Amino acid sequence: MAGINFKDIALLTYGDIDNGRIYYARRKTGKMMNCCLTEQAQEIIDKYRTDQVEEDYIFPILDRTIHTTEKQILERVKKTLKHVNKRLHELSEEIGLHTPLTTYTARHIFATTVKQMNGIPLETVSKMLGHKYTTTTQIYAKVTNPIIGKAITQIGSKIGERFQFPHSPEENAG
């Protein structure tokens, strides 16, 4: 979901979705955000929505009838985040990753993948993550060896398209 942080995901309501887009205020910065839902994400949301109203939370982390105060909401989100990160850490150990997975690492992976592997401008990734400054986004969008390799390959193919290098006399005779 566009690299949205866990707290903002937990607070999304059905009223935040309109015509295939999510509109919400980032909890940390207060910045208004909007992002397009993929067709698959919209299908999942529609599949599990039964008789919910616009004020209901999309994800079953919070219940508006139970979590009515700011304190209750934040405690529930914090407890759930701790549980999710614990399960992600267990998963990373099971599959032999050397870096523990967390929801925070997921934002970093999202930023790196979107920025570097797909060539999306840093300013766009910054907006997708809800950052005020691109310098913050630069911390998220790490440059990795596969990214460097892909860039070199792209540069090589662009150079090859624009320049014809002279061939040896033997190649020209053949």
Short mmCIF file of C-alpha atoms in Angstrom, two decimals:
data_model
loop_
_atom_site.label_atom_id
_atom_site.label_comp_id
_atom_site.label_asym_id
_atom_site.label_seq_id
_atom_site.Cartn_x
_atom_site.Cartn_y
_atom_site.Cartn_z
CA MET A 1 0.00 0.00 0.00
CA ALA A 2 2.42 2.62 -1.19
CA GLY A 3 4.77 2.33 1.77
CA ILE A 4 2.25 3.60 4.31
CA ASN A 5 3.51 3.22 7.87
CA PHE A 6 1.80 0.85 10.27
CA LYS A 7 0.02 3.45 12.41
CA ASP A 8 -1.52 5.10 9.34
CA ILE A 9 -2.61 1.72 7.98
CA ALA A 10 -4.23 0.85 11.30
CA LEU A 11 -6.19 4.12 11.25
CA LEU A 12 -7.53 3.83 7.68
CA THR A 13 -11.32 3.76 7.49
CA TYR A 14 -13.67 2.90 4.67
CA GLY A 15 -14.42 6.61 4.47
CA ASP A 16 -10.79 7.20 3.44
CA ILE A 17 -11.40 5.35 0.16
CA ASP A 18 -13.03 7.12 -2.74
CA ASN A 19 -13.11 6.01 -6.37
CA GLY A 20 -10.10 3.70 -6.12
CA ARG A 21 -7.95 6.11 -4.09
CA ILE A 22 -7.03 6.36 -0.42
CA TYR A 23 -7.09 9.82 1.15
CA TYR A 24 -5.77 10.28 4.69
CA ALA A 25 -3.77 12.61 6.93
CA ARG A 26 -0.40 11.22 7.93
CA ARG A 27 -0.40 10.80 11.67
CA LYS A 28 3.25 11.79 12.12
CA THR A 29 3.26 14.94 9.98
CA GLY A 30 -0.41 15.81 9.48
CA LYS A 31 0.31 15.97 5.74
CA MET A 32 -2.63 15.05 3.51
CA MET A 33 -1.85 11.97 1.45
CA ASN A 34 -3.55 10.19 -1.38
CA CYS A 35 -2.59 7.14 -3.34
CA CYS A 36 -4.16 4.95 -5.95
CA LEU A 37 -5.25 1.46 -4.94
CA THR A 38 -4.22 -1.39 -7.17
CA GLU A 39 -7.05 -3.44 -8.58
CA GLN A 40 -6.00 -6.36 -6.35
CA ALA A 41 -5.98 -4.21 -3.20
CA GLN A 42 -9.46 -2.88 -4.01
CA GLU A 43 -10.72 -6.44 -4.59
CA ILE A 44 -9.38 -7.57 -1.19
CA ILE A 45 -10.96 -4.60 0.58
CA ASP A 46 -14.28 -5.21 -1.17
CA LYS A 47 -14.17 -8.95 -0.40
CA TYR A 48 -13.88 -8.45 3.35
CA ARG A 49 -16.19 -5.46 3.64
CA THR A 50 -19.62 -6.65 4.69
CA ASP A 51 -21.84 -4.26 6.60
CA GLN A 52 -19.17 -1.76 7.68
CA VAL A 53 -19.88 1.95 7.60
CA GLU A 54 -17.47 4.71 6.55
CA GLU A 55 -16.25 5.23 10.13
CA ASP A 56 -15.18 1.59 10.50
CA TYR A 57 -11.49 0.75 10.26
CA ILE A 58 -10.48 -1.24 7.19
CA PHE A 59 -8.10 -3.55 9.04
CA PRO A 60 -9.37 -5.44 12.09
CA ILE A 61 -6.77 -3.91 14.39
CA LEU A 62 -9.14 -1.34 15.82
CA ASP A 63 -12.86 -1.34 16.52
CA ARG A 64 -14.47 2.11 16.66
CA THR A 65 -17.02 0.86 19.20
CA ILE A 66 -14.29 -0.32 21.60
CA HIS A 67 -11.35 1.98 20.93
CA THR A 68 -12.99 5.34 21.50
CA THR A 69 -10.22 7.42 23.08
CA GLU A 70 -6.87 8.47 21.62
CA LYS A 71 -5.10 6.58 24.42
CA GLN A 72 -7.00 3.32 23.68
CA ILE A 73 -6.29 3.65 19.96
CA LEU A 74 -2.56 4.27 20.42
CA GLU A 75 -2.18 1.46 22.97
CA ARG A 76 -3.93 -1.01 20.66
CA VAL A 77 -1.87 0.04 17.62
CA LYS A 78 1.38 -0.16 19.62
CA LYS A 79 0.50 -3.63 20.97
CA THR A 80 -0.45 -4.90 17.51
CA LEU A 81 2.68 -3.42 15.92
CA LYS A 82 4.82 -5.19 18.51
CA HIS A 83 3.07 -8.50 17.74
CA VAL A 84 3.37 -8.05 13.94
CA ASN A 85 7.08 -7.18 14.19
CA LYS A 86 7.68 -10.22 16.41
CA ARG A 87 6.03 -12.49 13.83
CA LEU A 88 8.00 -10.85 10.99
CA HIS A 89 11.23 -11.40 12.93
CA GLU A 90 10.34 -15.08 13.41
CA LEU A 91 9.62 -15.37 9.70
CA SER A 92 12.96 -13.80 8.77
CA GLU A 93 14.74 -16.32 11.01
CA GLU A 94 12.79 -19.22 9.47
CA ILE A 95 13.79 -18.30 5.95
CA GLY A 96 17.39 -17.51 6.89
CA LEU A 97 17.48 -13.75 6.37
CA HIS A 98 20.35 -11.99 8.05
CA THR A 99 18.31 -8.84 8.63
CA PRO A 100 15.25 -9.02 10.87
CA LEU A 101 12.04 -8.02 9.11
CA THR A 102 9.84 -5.30 10.62
CA THR A 103 7.14 -3.03 9.27
CA TYR A 104 9.78 -0.28 9.27
CA THR A 105 12.13 -2.39 7.13
CA ALA A 106 9.20 -2.93 4.77
CA ARG A 107 9.02 0.84 4.19
CA HIS A 108 12.74 0.86 3.41
CA ILE A 109 12.35 -2.08 1.02
CA PHE A 110 9.38 -0.36 -0.63
CA ALA A 111 11.33 2.88 -1.10
CA THR A 112 14.40 1.09 -2.46
CA THR A 113 12.38 -1.07 -4.81
CA VAL A 114 10.24 1.75 -6.14
CA LYS A 115 13.08 4.25 -6.48
CA GLN A 116 15.96 2.16 -7.66
CA MET A 117 14.54 -0.93 -9.32
CA ASN A 118 11.76 0.89 -11.15
CA GLY A 119 13.46 4.22 -11.79
CA ILE A 120 10.85 6.35 -10.01
CA PRO A 121 12.14 9.85 -9.18
CA LEU A 122 13.14 10.45 -5.57
CA GLU A 123 10.63 13.30 -5.27
CA THR A 124 7.79 10.93 -6.20
CA VAL A 125 8.95 8.27 -3.72
CA SER A 126 9.18 10.99 -1.07
CA LYS A 127 5.54 11.94 -1.67
CA MET A 128 4.50 8.27 -1.64
CA LEU A 129 6.10 7.79 1.78
CA GLY A 130 4.67 11.06 3.10
CA HIS A 131 8.03 12.64 3.79
CA LYS A 132 8.36 16.40 4.05
CA TYR A 133 11.91 16.37 2.70
CA THR A 134 13.64 14.25 0.06
CA THR A 135 16.67 14.03 2.36
CA THR A 136 14.57 11.78 4.61
CA THR A 137 13.63 9.64 1.61
CA GLN A 138 17.30 9.26 0.65
CA ILE A 139 17.82 7.42 3.93
CA TYR A 140 15.05 4.97 2.97
CA ALA A 141 15.95 4.42 -0.70
CA LYS A 142 19.26 2.60 -0.34
CA VAL A 143 21.45 1.83 -3.31
CA THR A 144 22.22 -1.89 -3.49
CA ASN A 145 24.59 -3.94 -5.68
CA PRO A 146 21.78 -5.30 -7.90
CA ILE A 147 20.61 -1.73 -8.42
CA ILE A 148 24.10 -0.62 -9.42
CA GLY A 149 24.36 -3.60 -11.80
CA LYS A 150 21.03 -2.75 -13.40
CA ALA A 151 22.08 0.89 -13.83
CA ILE A 152 25.35 -0.11 -15.49
CA THR A 153 23.49 -2.45 -17.85
CA GLN A 154 21.03 0.32 -18.76
CA ILE A 155 23.87 2.77 -19.36
CA GLY A 156 25.69 0.22 -21.51
CA SER A 157 22.63 -0.42 -23.67
CA LYS A 158 21.99 3.31 -24.12
CA ILE A 159 25.61 3.89 -25.13
CA GLY A 160 25.40 0.93 -27.53
CA GLU A 161 22.26 2.41 -29.13
CA ARG A 162 23.88 5.82 -29.70
CA PHE A 163 27.42 4.92 -30.68
CA GLN A 164 28.81 2.47 -33.17
CA PHE A 165 32.36 1.52 -32.33
CA PRO A 166 34.73 0.93 -35.25
CA HIS A 167 35.27 -2.71 -36.03
CA SER A 168 38.60 -4.34 -36.85
CA PRO A 169 39.42 -4.78 -40.54
CA GLU A 170 38.96 -8.55 -40.14
CA GLU A 171 35.35 -8.08 -38.90
CA ASN A 172 34.53 -5.72 -41.78
CA ALA A 173 35.88 -8.23 -44.35
CA GLY A 174 33.65 -11.03 -43.07
#
